[in-house]
mmCIF file with all atom_site columns, C-alpha atoms in Angstrom:
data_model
loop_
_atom_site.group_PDB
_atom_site.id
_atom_site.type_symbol
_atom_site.label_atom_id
_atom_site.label_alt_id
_atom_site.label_comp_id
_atom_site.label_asym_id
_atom_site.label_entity_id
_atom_site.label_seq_id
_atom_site.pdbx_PDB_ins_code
_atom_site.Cartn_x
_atom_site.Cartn_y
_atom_site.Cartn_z
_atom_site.occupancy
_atom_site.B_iso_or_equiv
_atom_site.pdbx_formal_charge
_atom_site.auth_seq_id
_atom_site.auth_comp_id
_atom_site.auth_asym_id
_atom_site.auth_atom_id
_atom_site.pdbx_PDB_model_num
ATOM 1   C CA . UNK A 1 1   ? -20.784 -21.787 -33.362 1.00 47.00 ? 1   UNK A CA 1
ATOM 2   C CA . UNK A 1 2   ? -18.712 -18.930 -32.627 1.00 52.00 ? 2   UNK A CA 1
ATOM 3   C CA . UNK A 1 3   ? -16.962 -20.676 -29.603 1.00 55.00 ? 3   UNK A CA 1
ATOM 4   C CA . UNK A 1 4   ? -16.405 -23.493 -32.200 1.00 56.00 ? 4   UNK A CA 1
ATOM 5   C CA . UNK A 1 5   ? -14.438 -20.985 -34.421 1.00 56.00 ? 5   UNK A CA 1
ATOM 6   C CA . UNK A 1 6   ? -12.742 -19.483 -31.437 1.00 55.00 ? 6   UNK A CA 1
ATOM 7   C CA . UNK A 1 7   ? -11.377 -22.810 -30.510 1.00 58.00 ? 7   UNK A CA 1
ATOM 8   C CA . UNK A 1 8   ? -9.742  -23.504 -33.722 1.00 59.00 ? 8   UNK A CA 1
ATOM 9   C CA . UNK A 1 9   ? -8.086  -20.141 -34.443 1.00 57.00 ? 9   UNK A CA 1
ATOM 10  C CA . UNK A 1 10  ? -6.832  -20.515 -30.963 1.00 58.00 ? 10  UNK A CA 1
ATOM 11  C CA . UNK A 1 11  ? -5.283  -24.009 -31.673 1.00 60.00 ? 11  UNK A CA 1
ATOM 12  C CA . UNK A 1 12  ? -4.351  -23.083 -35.393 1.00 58.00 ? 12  UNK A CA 1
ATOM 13  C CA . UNK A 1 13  ? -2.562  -19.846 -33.492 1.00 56.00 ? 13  UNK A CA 1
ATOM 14  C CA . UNK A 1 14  ? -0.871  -22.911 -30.968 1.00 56.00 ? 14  UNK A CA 1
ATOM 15  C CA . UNK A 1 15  ? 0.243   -25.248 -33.852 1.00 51.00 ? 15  UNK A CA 1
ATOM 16  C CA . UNK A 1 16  ? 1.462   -21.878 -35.790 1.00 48.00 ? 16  UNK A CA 1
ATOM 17  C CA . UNK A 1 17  ? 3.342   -20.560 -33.031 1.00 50.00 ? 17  UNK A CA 1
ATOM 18  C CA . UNK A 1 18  ? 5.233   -24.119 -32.491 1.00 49.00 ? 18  UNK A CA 1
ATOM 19  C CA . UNK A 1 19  ? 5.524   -24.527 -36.387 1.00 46.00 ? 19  UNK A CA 1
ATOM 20  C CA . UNK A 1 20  ? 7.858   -21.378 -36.772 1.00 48.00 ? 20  UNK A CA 1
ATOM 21  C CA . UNK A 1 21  ? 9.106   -19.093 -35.081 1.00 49.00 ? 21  UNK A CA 1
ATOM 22  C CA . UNK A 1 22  ? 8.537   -15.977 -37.681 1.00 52.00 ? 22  UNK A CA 1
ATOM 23  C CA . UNK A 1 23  ? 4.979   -15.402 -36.321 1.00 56.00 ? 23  UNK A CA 1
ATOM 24  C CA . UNK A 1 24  ? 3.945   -14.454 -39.995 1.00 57.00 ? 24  UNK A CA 1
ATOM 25  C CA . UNK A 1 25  ? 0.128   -15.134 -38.816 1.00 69.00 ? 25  UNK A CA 1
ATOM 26  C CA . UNK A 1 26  ? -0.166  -13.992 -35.901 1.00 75.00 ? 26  UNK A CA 1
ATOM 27  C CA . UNK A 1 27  ? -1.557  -10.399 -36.626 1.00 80.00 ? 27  UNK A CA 1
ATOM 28  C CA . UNK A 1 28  ? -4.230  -12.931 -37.976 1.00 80.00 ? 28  UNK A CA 1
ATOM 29  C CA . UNK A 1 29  ? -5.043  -14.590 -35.145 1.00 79.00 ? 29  UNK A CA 1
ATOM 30  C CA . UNK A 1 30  ? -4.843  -11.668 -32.884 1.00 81.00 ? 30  UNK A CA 1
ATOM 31  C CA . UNK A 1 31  ? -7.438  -9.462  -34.497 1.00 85.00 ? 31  UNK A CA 1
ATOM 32  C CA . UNK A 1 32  ? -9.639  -12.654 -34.783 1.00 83.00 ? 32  UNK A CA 1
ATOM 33  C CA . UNK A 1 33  ? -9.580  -13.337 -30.495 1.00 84.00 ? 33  UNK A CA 1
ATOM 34  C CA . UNK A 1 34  ? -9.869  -9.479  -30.595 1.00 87.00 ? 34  UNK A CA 1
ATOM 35  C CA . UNK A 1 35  ? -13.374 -10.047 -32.759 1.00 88.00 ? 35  UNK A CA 1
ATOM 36  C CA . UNK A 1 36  ? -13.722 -12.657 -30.606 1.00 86.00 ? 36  UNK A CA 1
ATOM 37  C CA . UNK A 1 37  ? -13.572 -10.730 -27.423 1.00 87.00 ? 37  UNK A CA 1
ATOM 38  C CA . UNK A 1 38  ? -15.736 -7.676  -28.637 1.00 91.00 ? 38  UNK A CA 1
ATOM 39  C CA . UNK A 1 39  ? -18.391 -9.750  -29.810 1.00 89.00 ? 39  UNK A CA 1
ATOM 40  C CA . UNK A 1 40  ? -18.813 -11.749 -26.318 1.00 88.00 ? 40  UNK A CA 1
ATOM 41  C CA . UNK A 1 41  ? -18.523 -8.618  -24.548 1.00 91.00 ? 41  UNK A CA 1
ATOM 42  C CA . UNK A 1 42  ? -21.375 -7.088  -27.027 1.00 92.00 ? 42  UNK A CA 1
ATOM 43  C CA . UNK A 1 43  ? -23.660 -10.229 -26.695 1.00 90.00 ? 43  UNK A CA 1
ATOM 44  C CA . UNK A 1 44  ? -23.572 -10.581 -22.492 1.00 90.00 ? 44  UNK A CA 1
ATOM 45  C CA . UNK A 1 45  ? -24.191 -6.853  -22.185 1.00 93.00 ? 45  UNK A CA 1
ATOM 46  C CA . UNK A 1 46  ? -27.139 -7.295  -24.605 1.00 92.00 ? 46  UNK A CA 1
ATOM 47  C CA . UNK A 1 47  ? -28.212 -10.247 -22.473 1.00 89.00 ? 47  UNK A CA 1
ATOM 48  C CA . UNK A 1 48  ? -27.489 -8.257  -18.828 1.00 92.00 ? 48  UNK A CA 1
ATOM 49  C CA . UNK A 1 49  ? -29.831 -5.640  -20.778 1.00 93.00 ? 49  UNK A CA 1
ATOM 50  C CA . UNK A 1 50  ? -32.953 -7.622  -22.140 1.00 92.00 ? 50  UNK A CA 1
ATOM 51  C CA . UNK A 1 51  ? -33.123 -10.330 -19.105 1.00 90.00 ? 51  UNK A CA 1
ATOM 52  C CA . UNK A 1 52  ? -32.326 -7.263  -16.587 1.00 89.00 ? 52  UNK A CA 1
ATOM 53  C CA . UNK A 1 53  ? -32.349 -9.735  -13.140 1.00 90.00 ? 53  UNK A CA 1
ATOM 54  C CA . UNK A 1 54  ? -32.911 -13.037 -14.606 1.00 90.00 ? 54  UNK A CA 1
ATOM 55  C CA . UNK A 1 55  ? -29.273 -12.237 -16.172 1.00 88.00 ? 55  UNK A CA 1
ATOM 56  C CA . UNK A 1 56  ? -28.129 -13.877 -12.883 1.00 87.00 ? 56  UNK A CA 1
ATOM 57  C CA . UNK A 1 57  ? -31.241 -15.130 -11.200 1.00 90.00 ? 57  UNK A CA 1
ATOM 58  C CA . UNK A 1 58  ? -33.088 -16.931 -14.078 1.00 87.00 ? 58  UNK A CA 1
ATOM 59  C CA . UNK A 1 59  ? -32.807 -19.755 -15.902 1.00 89.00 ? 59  UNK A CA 1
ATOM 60  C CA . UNK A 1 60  ? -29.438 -19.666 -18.218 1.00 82.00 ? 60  UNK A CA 1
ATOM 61  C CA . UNK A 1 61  ? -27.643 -17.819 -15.102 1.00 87.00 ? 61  UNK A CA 1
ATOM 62  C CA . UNK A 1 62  ? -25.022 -20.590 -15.549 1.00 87.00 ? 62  UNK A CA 1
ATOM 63  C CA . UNK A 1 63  ? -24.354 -19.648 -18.888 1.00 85.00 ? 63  UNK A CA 1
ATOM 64  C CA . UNK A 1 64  ? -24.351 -16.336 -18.248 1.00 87.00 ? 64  UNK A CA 1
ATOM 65  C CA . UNK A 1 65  ? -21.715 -16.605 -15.334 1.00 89.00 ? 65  UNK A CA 1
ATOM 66  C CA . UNK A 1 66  ? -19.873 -18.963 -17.666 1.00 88.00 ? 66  UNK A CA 1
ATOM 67  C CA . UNK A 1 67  ? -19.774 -16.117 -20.387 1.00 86.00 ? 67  UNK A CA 1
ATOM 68  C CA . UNK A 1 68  ? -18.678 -13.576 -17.934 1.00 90.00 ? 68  UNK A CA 1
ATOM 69  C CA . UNK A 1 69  ? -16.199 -15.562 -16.909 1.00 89.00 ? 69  UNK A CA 1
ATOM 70  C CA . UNK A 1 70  ? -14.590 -16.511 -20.421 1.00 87.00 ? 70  UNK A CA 1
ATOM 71  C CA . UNK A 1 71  ? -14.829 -12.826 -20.832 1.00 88.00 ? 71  UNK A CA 1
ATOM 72  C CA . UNK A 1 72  ? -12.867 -11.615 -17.598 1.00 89.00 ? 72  UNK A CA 1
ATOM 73  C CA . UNK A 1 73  ? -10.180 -14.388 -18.634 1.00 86.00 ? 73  UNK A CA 1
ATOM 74  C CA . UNK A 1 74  ? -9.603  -13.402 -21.939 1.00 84.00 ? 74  UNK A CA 1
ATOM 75  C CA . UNK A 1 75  ? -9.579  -9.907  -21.035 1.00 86.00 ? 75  UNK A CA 1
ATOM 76  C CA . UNK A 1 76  ? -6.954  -10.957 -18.131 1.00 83.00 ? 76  UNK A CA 1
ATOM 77  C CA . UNK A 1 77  ? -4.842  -13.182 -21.084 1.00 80.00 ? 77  UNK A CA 1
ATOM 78  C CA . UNK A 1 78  ? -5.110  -9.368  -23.535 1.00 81.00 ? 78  UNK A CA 1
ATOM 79  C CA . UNK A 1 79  ? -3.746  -7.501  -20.913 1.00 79.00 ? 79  UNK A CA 1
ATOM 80  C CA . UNK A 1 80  ? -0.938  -9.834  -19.817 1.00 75.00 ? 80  UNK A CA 1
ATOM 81  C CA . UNK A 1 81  ? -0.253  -10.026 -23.497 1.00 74.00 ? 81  UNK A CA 1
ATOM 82  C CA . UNK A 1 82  ? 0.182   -6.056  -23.594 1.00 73.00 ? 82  UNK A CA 1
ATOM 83  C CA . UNK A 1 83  ? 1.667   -5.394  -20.174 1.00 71.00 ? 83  UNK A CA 1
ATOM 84  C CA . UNK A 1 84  ? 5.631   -6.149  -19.686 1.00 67.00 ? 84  UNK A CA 1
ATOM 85  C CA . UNK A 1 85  ? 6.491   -8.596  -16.715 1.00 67.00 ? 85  UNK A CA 1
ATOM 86  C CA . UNK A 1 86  ? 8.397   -5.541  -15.198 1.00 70.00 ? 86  UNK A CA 1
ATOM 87  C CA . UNK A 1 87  ? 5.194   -3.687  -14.611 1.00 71.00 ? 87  UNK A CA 1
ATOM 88  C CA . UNK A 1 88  ? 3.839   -6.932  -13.273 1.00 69.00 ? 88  UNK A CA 1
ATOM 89  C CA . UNK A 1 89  ? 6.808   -6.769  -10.678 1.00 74.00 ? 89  UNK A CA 1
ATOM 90  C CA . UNK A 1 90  ? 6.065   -3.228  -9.587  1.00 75.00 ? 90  UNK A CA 1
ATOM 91  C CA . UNK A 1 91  ? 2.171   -4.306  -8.837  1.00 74.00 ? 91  UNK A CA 1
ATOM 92  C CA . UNK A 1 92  ? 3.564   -6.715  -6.578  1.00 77.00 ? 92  UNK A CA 1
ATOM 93  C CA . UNK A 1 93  ? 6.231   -4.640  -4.844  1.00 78.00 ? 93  UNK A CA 1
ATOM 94  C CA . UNK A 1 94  ? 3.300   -1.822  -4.396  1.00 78.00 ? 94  UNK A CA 1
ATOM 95  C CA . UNK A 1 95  ? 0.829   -5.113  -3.014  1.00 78.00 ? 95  UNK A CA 1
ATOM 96  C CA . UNK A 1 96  ? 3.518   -6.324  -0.575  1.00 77.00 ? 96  UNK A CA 1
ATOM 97  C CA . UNK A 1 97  ? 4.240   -2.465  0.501   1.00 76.00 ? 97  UNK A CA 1
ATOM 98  C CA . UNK A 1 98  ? 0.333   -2.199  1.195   1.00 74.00 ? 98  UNK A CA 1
ATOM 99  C CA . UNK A 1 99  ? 0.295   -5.623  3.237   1.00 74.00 ? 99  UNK A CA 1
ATOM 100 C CA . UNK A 1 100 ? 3.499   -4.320  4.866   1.00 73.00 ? 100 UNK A CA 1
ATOM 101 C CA . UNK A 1 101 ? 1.449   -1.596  5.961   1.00 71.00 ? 101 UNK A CA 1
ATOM 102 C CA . UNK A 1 102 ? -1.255  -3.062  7.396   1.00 70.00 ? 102 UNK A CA 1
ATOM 103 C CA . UNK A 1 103 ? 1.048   -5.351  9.444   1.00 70.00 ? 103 UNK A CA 1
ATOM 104 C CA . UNK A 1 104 ? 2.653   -1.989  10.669  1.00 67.00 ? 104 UNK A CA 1
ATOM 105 C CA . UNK A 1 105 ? -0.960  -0.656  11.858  1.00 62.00 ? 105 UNK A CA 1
ATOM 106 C CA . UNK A 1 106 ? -2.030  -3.976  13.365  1.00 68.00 ? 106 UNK A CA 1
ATOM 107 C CA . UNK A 1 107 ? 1.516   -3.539  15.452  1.00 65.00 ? 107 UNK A CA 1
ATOM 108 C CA . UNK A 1 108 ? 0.092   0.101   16.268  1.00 63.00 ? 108 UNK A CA 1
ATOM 109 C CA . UNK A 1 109 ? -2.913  -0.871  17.427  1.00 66.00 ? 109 UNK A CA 1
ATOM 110 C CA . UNK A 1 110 ? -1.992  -3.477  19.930  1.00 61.00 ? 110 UNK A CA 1
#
């Protein structure tokens, strides 16, 4: 049910975005995925603690992969959302300095 409601502030937040450009609504929607998030992240730790192992071995470990996965996505979309694309740029300078680096040792080693 609360996936259901998810879904529809998330495509009422999509049609209000396209419908104007004033984003009078959006606070709305934000603090709703926000609720949204929390209470995911509140309900798989409360399932990681009461099934302890069968939270990935037993029977709903599908579910509970799916969950974790909706969780690190929308934590992925929240941080995108906050960080600037600039700082985006500078992780991937400092990733291609790192695999620059490794080429350098590989070229040591030989």
């Amino acid at each position: 049910q609360l996936t259901t409601v998810h879904s529809v502030s998330q495509a009422l937040s999509g049609q209000s975005r396209s419908a104007s450009s004033s984003g009078v609504h959006e606070p709305v929607f934000k603090a709703v995925e926000i609720a949204y998030l929390v209470w995911m992240i509140f309900e798989a730790l409360m399932n990681l603690y009461v099934q302890k192992k069968d939270f990935l071995f037993g029977q709903d470990w599908q579910w509970n992969a799916f969950d974790i996965v909706m969780i690190v996505f929308t934590l992925a979309m929240q941080f995108v959302d906050v960080v600037s694309v600039s700082f985006l740029r500078i992780v991937r300078l400092c990733r291609l300095g790192k695999i620059l680096r490794a080429f350098r040792v590989i070229k040591f080693l030989r």
